[in-house]
PDB file of N, CA and C in Angstrom:
ATOM      1  N   ARG A   1     122.795 123.157  98.492  1.00 63.00           N
ATOM      2  CA  ARG A   1     122.994 124.594  98.505  1.00 63.00           C
ATOM      3  C   ARG A   1     122.275 125.214  97.313  1.00 63.00           C
ATOM      4  N   THR A   2     121.517 126.265  97.552  1.00 64.00           N
ATOM      5  CA  THR A   2     120.787 126.952  96.503  1.00 64.00           C
ATOM      6  C   THR A   2     121.715 127.908  95.767  1.00 64.00           C
ATOM      7  N   PRO A   3     121.742 127.827  94.424  1.00 71.00           N
ATOM      8  CA  PRO A   3     122.598 128.763  93.686  1.00 71.00           C
ATOM      9  C   PRO A   3     122.072 130.195  93.787  1.00 71.00           C
ATOM     10  N   ALA A   4     122.965 131.152  93.631  1.00 80.00           N
ATOM     11  CA  ALA A   4     122.575 132.557  93.661  1.00 80.00           C
ATOM     12  C   ALA A   4     121.620 132.854  92.512  1.00 80.00           C
ATOM     13  N   ALA A   5     120.745 133.818  92.725  1.00 87.00           N
ATOM     14  CA  ALA A   5     119.807 134.221  91.667  1.00 87.00           C
ATOM     15  C   ALA A   5     120.589 134.820  90.507  1.00 87.00           C
ATOM     16  N   PRO A   6     120.080 134.681  89.275  1.00 90.00           N
ATOM     17  CA  PRO A   6     120.772 135.295  88.141  1.00 90.00           C
ATOM     18  C   PRO A   6     120.804 136.819  88.277  1.00 90.00           C
ATOM     19  N   ALA A   7     121.822 137.436  87.709  1.00 88.00           N
ATOM     20  CA  ALA A   7     121.966 138.887  87.799  1.00 88.00           C
ATOM     21  C   ALA A   7     120.824 139.611  87.096  1.00 88.00           C
ATOM     22  N   ASN A   8     120.309 139.027  86.016  1.00 92.00           N
ATOM     23  CA  ASN A   8     119.216 139.625  85.244  1.00 92.00           C
ATOM     24  C   ASN A   8     118.206 138.546  84.890  1.00 92.00           C
ATOM     25  N   PRO A   9     116.953 138.941  84.653  1.00 92.00           N
ATOM     26  CA  PRO A   9     115.990 137.951  84.173  1.00 92.00           C
ATOM     27  C   PRO A   9     116.469 137.366  82.845  1.00 92.00           C
ATOM     28  N   TYR A  10     116.093 136.140  82.584  1.00 94.00           N
ATOM     29  CA  TYR A  10     116.424 135.483  81.324  1.00 94.00           C
ATOM     30  C   TYR A  10     115.139 134.927  80.736  1.00 94.00           C
ATOM     31  N   THR A  11     115.180 134.520  79.483  1.00 95.00           N
ATOM     32  CA  THR A  11     113.994 133.977  78.825  1.00 95.00           C
ATOM     33  C   THR A  11     114.119 132.466  78.732  1.00 95.00           C
ATOM     34  N   LEU A  12     113.081 131.777  79.145  1.00 95.00           N
ATOM     35  CA  LEU A  12     112.998 130.323  79.037  1.00 95.00           C
ATOM     36  C   LEU A  12     111.739 130.007  78.243  1.00 95.00           C
ATOM     37  N   THR A  13     111.919 129.326  77.107  1.00 95.00           N
ATOM     38  CA  THR A  13     110.792 128.951  76.259  1.00 95.00           C
ATOM     39  C   THR A  13     110.759 127.441  76.113  1.00 95.00           C
ATOM     40  N   VAL A  14     109.609 126.845  76.376  1.00 94.00           N
ATOM     41  CA  VAL A  14     109.434 125.406  76.250  1.00 94.00           C
ATOM     42  C   VAL A  14     108.365 125.153  75.191  1.00 94.00           C
ATOM     43  N   ALA A  15     108.800 124.544  74.081  1.00 94.00           N
ATOM     44  CA  ALA A  15     107.861 124.195  73.009  1.00 94.00           C
ATOM     45  C   ALA A  15     107.215 122.850  73.343  1.00 94.00           C
ATOM     46  N   TYR A  16     106.016 122.642  72.826  1.00 91.00           N
ATOM     47  CA  TYR A  16     105.318 121.376  73.048  1.00 91.00           C
ATOM     48  C   TYR A  16     104.560 121.008  71.778  1.00 91.00           C
ATOM     49  N   PRO A  17     104.405 119.704  71.493  1.00 90.00           N
ATOM     50  CA  PRO A  17     103.597 119.288  70.344  1.00 90.00           C
ATOM     51  C   PRO A  17     102.114 119.493  70.663  1.00 90.00           C
ATOM     52  N   ALA A  18     101.474 120.352  69.915  1.00 84.00           N
ATOM     53  CA  ALA A  18     100.079 120.713  70.199  1.00 84.00           C
ATOM     54  C   ALA A  18      99.161 119.501  70.235  1.00 84.00           C
ATOM     55  N   ASP A  19      99.457 118.477  69.449  1.00 85.00           N
ATOM     56  CA  ASP A  19      98.581 117.302  69.405  1.00 85.00           C
ATOM     57  C   ASP A  19      98.864 116.302  70.524  1.00 85.00           C
ATOM     58  N   GLU A  20      99.832 116.606  71.393  1.00 84.00           N
ATOM     59  CA  GLU A  20     100.179 115.663  72.462  1.00 84.00           C
ATOM     60  C   GLU A  20      99.905 116.183  73.865  1.00 84.00           C
ATOM     61  N   ILE A  21      99.224 117.310  73.997  1.00 82.00           N
ATOM     62  CA  ILE A  21      98.978 117.834  75.344  1.00 82.00           C
ATOM     63  C   ILE A  21      97.623 117.446  75.902  1.00 82.00           C
ATOM     64  N   ALA A  22      96.780 116.827  75.074  1.00 78.00           N
ATOM     65  CA  ALA A  22      95.461 116.410  75.548  1.00 78.00           C
ATOM     66  C   ALA A  22      95.636 115.462  76.724  1.00 78.00           C
ATOM     67  N   PRO A  23      94.825 115.536  77.718  1.00 79.00           N
ATOM     68  CA  PRO A  23      93.581 116.293  77.840  1.00 79.00           C
ATOM     69  C   PRO A  23      93.756 117.679  78.464  1.00 79.00           C
ATOM     70  N   ALA A  24      94.973 118.205  78.567  1.00 83.00           N
ATOM     71  CA  ALA A  24      95.157 119.546  79.147  1.00 83.00           C
ATOM     72  C   ALA A  24      94.635 120.620  78.195  1.00 83.00           C
ATOM     73  N   SER A  25      94.101 121.683  78.753  1.00 84.00           N
ATOM     74  CA  SER A  25      93.625 122.816  77.961  1.00 84.00           C
ATOM     75  C   SER A  25      94.823 123.717  77.653  1.00 84.00           C
ATOM     76  N   PRO A  26      95.127 123.981  76.377  1.00 86.00           N
ATOM     77  CA  PRO A  26      96.303 124.777  76.032  1.00 86.00           C
ATOM     78  C   PRO A  26      96.352 126.140  76.712  1.00 86.00           C
ATOM     79  N   GLU A  27      95.204 126.787  76.873  1.00 88.00           N
ATOM     80  CA  GLU A  27      95.200 128.114  77.483  1.00 88.00           C
ATOM     81  C   GLU A  27      95.550 128.092  78.966  1.00 88.00           C
ATOM     82  N   THR A  28      95.555 126.918  79.590  1.00 90.00           N
ATOM     83  CA  THR A  28      95.890 126.817  81.014  1.00 90.00           C
ATOM     84  C   THR A  28      97.339 126.409  81.248  1.00 90.00           C
ATOM     85  N   LEU A  29      98.085 126.157  80.179  1.00 93.00           N
ATOM     86  CA  LEU A  29      99.478 125.739  80.346  1.00 93.00           C
ATOM     87  C   LEU A  29     100.301 126.851  80.980  1.00 93.00           C
ATOM     88  N   ALA A  30     101.242 126.464  81.821  1.00 95.00           N
ATOM     89  CA  ALA A  30     102.143 127.421  82.460  1.00 95.00           C
ATOM     90  C   ALA A  30     103.412 126.692  82.872  1.00 95.00           C
ATOM     91  N   LEU A  31     104.488 127.447  82.987  1.00 96.00           N
ATOM     92  CA  LEU A  31     105.720 126.883  83.520  1.00 96.00           C
ATOM     93  C   LEU A  31     105.730 127.102  85.029  1.00 96.00           C
ATOM     94  N   TYR A  32     106.067 126.041  85.735  1.00 96.00           N
ATOM     95  CA  TYR A  32     106.110 126.039  87.191  1.00 96.00           C
ATOM     96  C   TYR A  32     107.536 125.752  87.632  1.00 96.00           C
ATOM     97  N   TYR A  33     107.946 126.343  88.755  1.00 95.00           N
ATOM     98  CA  TYR A  33     109.249 126.029  89.335  1.00 95.00           C
ATOM     99  C   TYR A  33     109.019 125.236  90.616  1.00 95.00           C
ATOM    100  N   LEU A  34     110.003 124.418  90.943  1.00 95.00           N
ATOM    101  CA  LEU A  34     109.868 123.533  92.099  1.00 95.00           C
ATOM    102  C   LEU A  34     110.431 124.187  93.351  1.00 95.00           C
ATOM    103  N   GLU A  35     109.586 124.286  94.355  1.00 93.00           N
ATOM    104  CA  GLU A  35     109.962 124.770  95.681  1.00 93.00           C
ATOM    105  C   GLU A  35     109.943 123.572  96.632  1.00 93.00           C
ATOM    106  N   PRO A  36     110.543 123.671  97.802  1.00 93.00           N
ATOM    107  CA  PRO A  36     110.492 122.552  98.751  1.00 93.00           C
ATOM    108  C   PRO A  36     109.065 122.141  99.115  1.00 93.00           C
ATOM    109  N   THR A  37     108.110 123.071  99.023  1.00 95.00           N
ATOM    110  CA  THR A  37     106.723 122.771  99.383  1.00 95.00           C
ATOM    111  C   THR A  37     105.883 122.324  98.194  1.00 95.00           C
ATOM    112  N   GLY A  38     106.437 122.351  96.976  1.00 96.00           N
ATOM    113  CA  GLY A  38     105.694 121.909  95.801  1.00 96.00           C
ATOM    114  C   GLY A  38     105.928 122.812  94.605  1.00 96.00           C
ATOM    115  N   TRP A  39     105.127 122.602  93.562  1.00 96.00           N
ATOM    116  CA  TRP A  39     105.237 123.362  92.316  1.00 96.00           C
ATOM    117  C   TRP A  39     104.524 124.696  92.436  1.00 96.00           C
ATOM    118  N   VAL A  40     105.157 125.760  91.892  1.00 96.00           N
ATOM    119  CA  VAL A  40     104.600 127.114  91.935  1.00 96.00           C
ATOM    120  C   VAL A  40     104.603 127.681  90.521  1.00 96.00           C
ATOM    121  N   ALA A  41     103.458 128.208  90.065  1.00 95.00           N
ATOM    122  CA  ALA A  41     103.384 128.808  88.733  1.00 95.00           C
ATOM    123  C   ALA A  41     104.189 130.099  88.710  1.00 95.00           C
ATOM    124  N   ASP A  42     105.018 130.267  87.675  1.00 95.00           N
ATOM    125  CA  ASP A  42     105.777 131.504  87.531  1.00 95.00           C
ATOM    126  C   ASP A  42     104.829 132.601  87.041  1.00 95.00           C
ATOM    127  N   ALA A  43     104.880 133.755  87.683  1.00 95.00           N
ATOM    128  CA  ALA A  43     103.968 134.857  87.368  1.00 95.00           C
ATOM    129  C   ALA A  43     104.161 135.404  85.961  1.00 95.00           C
ATOM    130  N   THR A  44     105.328 135.183  85.350  1.00 95.00           N
ATOM    131  CA  THR A  44     105.579 135.720  84.009  1.00 95.00           C
ATOM    132  C   THR A  44     105.222 134.734  82.906  1.00 95.00           C
ATOM    133  N   SER A  45     104.702 133.580  83.262  1.00 95.00           N
ATOM    134  CA  SER A  45     104.403 132.526  82.289  1.00 95.00           C
ATOM    135  C   SER A  45     103.275 132.942  81.349  1.00 95.00           C
ATOM    136  N   HIS A  46     103.494 132.740  80.041  1.00 94.00           N
ATOM    137  CA  HIS A  46     102.431 132.984  79.076  1.00 94.00           C
ATOM    138  C   HIS A  46     102.555 132.027  77.896  1.00 94.00           C
ATOM    139  N   VAL A  47     101.400 131.713  77.311  1.00 94.00           N
ATOM    140  CA  VAL A  47     101.319 130.737  76.221  1.00 94.00           C
ATOM    141  C   VAL A  47     101.518 131.443  74.884  1.00 94.00           C
ATOM    142  N   LEU A  48     102.357 130.855  74.032  1.00 93.00           N
ATOM    143  CA  LEU A  48     102.536 131.317  72.659  1.00 93.00           C
ATOM    144  C   LEU A  48     101.766 130.361  71.761  1.00 93.00           C
ATOM    145  N   THR A  49     101.116 130.880  70.745  1.00 87.00           N
ATOM    146  CA  THR A  49     100.323 130.001  69.882  1.00 87.00           C
ATOM    147  C   THR A  49     101.092 129.503  68.665  1.00 87.00           C
ATOM    148  N   THR A  50     102.024 130.313  68.125  1.00 85.00           N
ATOM    149  CA  THR A  50     102.771 129.891  66.947  1.00 85.00           C
ATOM    150  C   THR A  50     104.239 130.180  67.149  1.00 85.00           C
ATOM    151  N   PRO A  51     105.078 129.210  67.313  1.00 88.00           N
ATOM    152  CA  PRO A  51     104.751 127.801  67.496  1.00 88.00           C
ATOM    153  C   PRO A  51     104.194 127.588  68.900  1.00 88.00           C
ATOM    154  N   PRO A  52     103.538 126.438  69.121  1.00 92.00           N
ATOM    155  CA  PRO A  52     102.999 126.197  70.462  1.00 92.00           C
ATOM    156  C   PRO A  52     104.125 126.092  71.486  1.00 92.00           C
ATOM    157  N   ALA A  53     104.109 126.999  72.441  1.00 94.00           N
ATOM    158  CA  ALA A  53     105.163 127.034  73.457  1.00 94.00           C
ATOM    159  C   ALA A  53     104.668 127.840  74.650  1.00 94.00           C
ATOM    160  N   VAL A  54     105.408 127.731  75.746  1.00 95.00           N
ATOM    161  CA  VAL A  54     105.148 128.545  76.939  1.00 95.00           C
ATOM    162  C   VAL A  54     106.454 129.255  77.265  1.00 95.00           C
ATOM    163  N   ARG A  55     106.370 130.550  77.581  1.00 96.00           N
ATOM    164  CA  ARG A  55     107.574 131.351  77.825  1.00 96.00           C
ATOM    165  C   ARG A  55     107.478 132.033  79.184  1.00 96.00           C
ATOM    166  N   VAL A  56     108.613 132.092  79.867  1.00 96.00           N
ATOM    167  CA  VAL A  56     108.738 132.834  81.125  1.00 96.00           C
ATOM    168  C   VAL A  56     110.010 133.681  81.064  1.00 96.00           C
ATOM    169  N   THR A  57     110.042 134.713  81.895  1.00 95.00           N
ATOM    170  CA  THR A  57     111.263 135.508  82.078  1.00 95.00           C
ATOM    171  C   THR A  57     111.564 135.514  83.571  1.00 95.00           C
ATOM    172  N   PRO A  58     112.116 134.403  84.058  1.00 94.00           N
ATOM    173  CA  PRO A  58     112.305 134.245  85.499  1.00 94.00           C
ATOM    174  C   PRO A  58     113.527 134.994  86.039  1.00 94.00           C
ATOM    175  N   THR A  59     113.520 135.119  87.344  1.00 91.00           N
ATOM    176  CA  THR A  59     114.647 135.716  88.073  1.00 91.00           C
ATOM    177  C   THR A  59     115.227 134.696  89.053  1.00 91.00           C
ATOM    178  N   ARG A  60     115.082 133.429  88.717  1.00 91.00           N
ATOM    179  CA  ARG A  60     115.573 132.349  89.576  1.00 91.00           C
ATOM    180  C   ARG A  60     116.071 131.201  88.709  1.00 91.00           C
ATOM    181  N   TRP A  61     116.969 130.420  89.258  1.00 91.00           N
ATOM    182  CA  TRP A  61     117.379 129.154  88.647  1.00 91.00           C
ATOM    183  C   TRP A  61     116.502 128.081  89.275  1.00 91.00           C
ATOM    184  N   GLY A  62     116.475 126.909  88.710  1.00 91.00           N
ATOM    185  CA  GLY A  62     115.746 125.844  89.367  1.00 91.00           C
ATOM    186  C   GLY A  62     115.250 124.777  88.419  1.00 91.00           C
ATOM    187  N   THR A  63     114.428 123.928  88.959  1.00 94.00           N
ATOM    188  CA  THR A  63     113.798 122.849  88.210  1.00 94.00           C
ATOM    189  C   THR A  63     112.448 123.362  87.728  1.00 94.00           C
ATOM    190  N   TRP A  64     112.184 123.176  86.427  1.00 95.00           N
ATOM    191  CA  TRP A  64     110.966 123.696  85.807  1.00 95.00           C
ATOM    192  C   TRP A  64     110.105 122.567  85.279  1.00 95.00           C
ATOM    193  N   GLY A  65     108.811 122.779  85.280  1.00 95.00           N
ATOM    194  CA  GLY A  65     107.868 121.808  84.723  1.00 95.00           C
ATOM    195  C   GLY A  65     106.770 122.521  83.962  1.00 95.00           C
ATOM    196  N   LEU A  66     106.241 121.859  82.948  1.00 93.00           N
ATOM    197  CA  LEU A  66     105.139 122.397  82.161  1.00 93.00           C
ATOM    198  C   LEU A  66     103.866 121.671  82.580  1.00 93.00           C
ATOM    199  N   PHE A  67     102.891 122.426  83.100  1.00 92.00           N
ATOM    200  CA  PHE A  67     101.652 121.841  83.590  1.00 92.00           C
ATOM    201  C   PHE A  67     100.455 122.625  83.067  1.00 92.00           C
ATOM    202  N   GLY A  68      99.305 121.978  83.039  1.00 91.00           N
ATOM    203  CA  GLY A  68      98.060 122.627  82.644  1.00 91.00           C
ATOM    204  C   GLY A  68      96.896 121.929  83.297  1.00 91.00           C
ATOM    205  N   GLU A  69      95.747 122.586  83.265  1.00 89.00           N
ATOM    206  CA  GLU A  69      94.536 121.998  83.836  1.00 89.00           C
ATOM    207  C   GLU A  69      93.981 120.960  82.876  1.00 89.00           C
ATOM    208  N   VAL A  70      93.440 119.904  83.443  1.00 84.00           N
ATOM    209  CA  VAL A  70      92.879 118.808  82.658  1.00 84.00           C
ATOM    210  C   VAL A  70      91.375 118.972  82.564  1.00 84.00           C
ATOM    211  N   ARG A  71      90.875 118.800  81.351  1.00 74.00           N
ATOM    212  CA  ARG A  71      89.427 118.844  81.144  1.00 74.00           C
ATOM    213  C   ARG A  71      88.823 117.532  81.614  1.00 74.00           C
ATOM    214  N   GLN A  72      87.768 117.637  82.390  1.00 75.00           N
ATOM    215  CA  GLN A  72      87.079 116.435  82.840  1.00 75.00           C
ATOM    216  C   GLN A  72      85.584 116.633  82.667  1.00 75.00           C
ATOM    217  N   VAL A  73      84.945 115.608  82.224  1.00 77.00           N
ATOM    218  CA  VAL A  73      83.488 115.595  82.160  1.00 77.00           C
ATOM    219  C   VAL A  73      83.040 114.397  82.981  1.00 77.00           C
ATOM    220  N   LEU A  74      82.301 114.671  84.017  1.00 80.00           N
ATOM    221  CA  LEU A  74      81.807 113.596  84.875  1.00 80.00           C
ATOM    222  C   LEU A  74      80.338 113.366  84.558  1.00 80.00           C
ATOM    223  N   LEU A  75      80.037 112.148  84.241  1.00 83.00           N
ATOM    224  CA  LEU A  75      78.667 111.782  83.890  1.00 83.00           C
ATOM    225  C   LEU A  75      78.117 110.830  84.959  1.00 83.00           C
ATOM    226  N   PRO A  76      76.833 110.897  85.208  1.00 85.00           N
ATOM    227  CA  PRO A  76      76.269 109.950  86.174  1.00 85.00           C
ATOM    228  C   PRO A  76      76.269 108.536  85.593  1.00 85.00           C
ATOM    229  N   LEU A  77      76.435 107.602  86.443  1.00 82.00           N
ATOM    230  CA  LEU A  77      76.418 106.188  86.040  1.00 82.00           C
ATOM    231  C   LEU A  77      75.131 105.565  86.547  1.00 82.00           C
ATOM    232  N   VAL A  78      74.371 105.005  85.632  1.00 85.00           N
ATOM    233  CA  VAL A  78      73.110 104.357  85.984  1.00 85.00           C
ATOM    234  C   VAL A  78      73.242 102.889  85.642  1.00 85.00           C
ATOM    235  N   ILE A  79      73.058 102.043  86.635  1.00 86.00           N
ATOM    236  CA  ILE A  79      73.164 100.594  86.417  1.00 86.00           C
ATOM    237  C   ILE A  79      71.787  99.990  86.616  1.00 86.00           C
ATOM    238  N   LYS A  80      71.289  99.298  85.593  1.00 86.00           N
ATOM    239  CA  LYS A  80      69.999  98.629  85.694  1.00 86.00           C
ATOM    240  C   LYS A  80      70.259  97.158  86.001  1.00 86.00           C
ATOM    241  N   GLU A  81      69.515  96.662  86.955  1.00 80.00           N
ATOM    242  CA  GLU A  81      69.644  95.250  87.297  1.00 80.00           C
ATOM    243  C   GLU A  81      68.396  94.504  86.974  1.00 80.00           C
TER     244      GLU A  81
END
């Protein structure tokens, strides 16, 4: 059973150790809530720089996760035989 929505928005702040989020890009971090179809980014999510944290003011209860985009550099592989 899904709990009723909160009467008012509330503030949820999740701090993170800045040196432990690699390889995610800090500017892409966001708080996501879990829906039956998957994770959804909360529209109110924003990154705080001091201290490093992400804050939302949601209007729902639920399971939350902190996610960000991962930096990738793909290089060609050349094998000489």
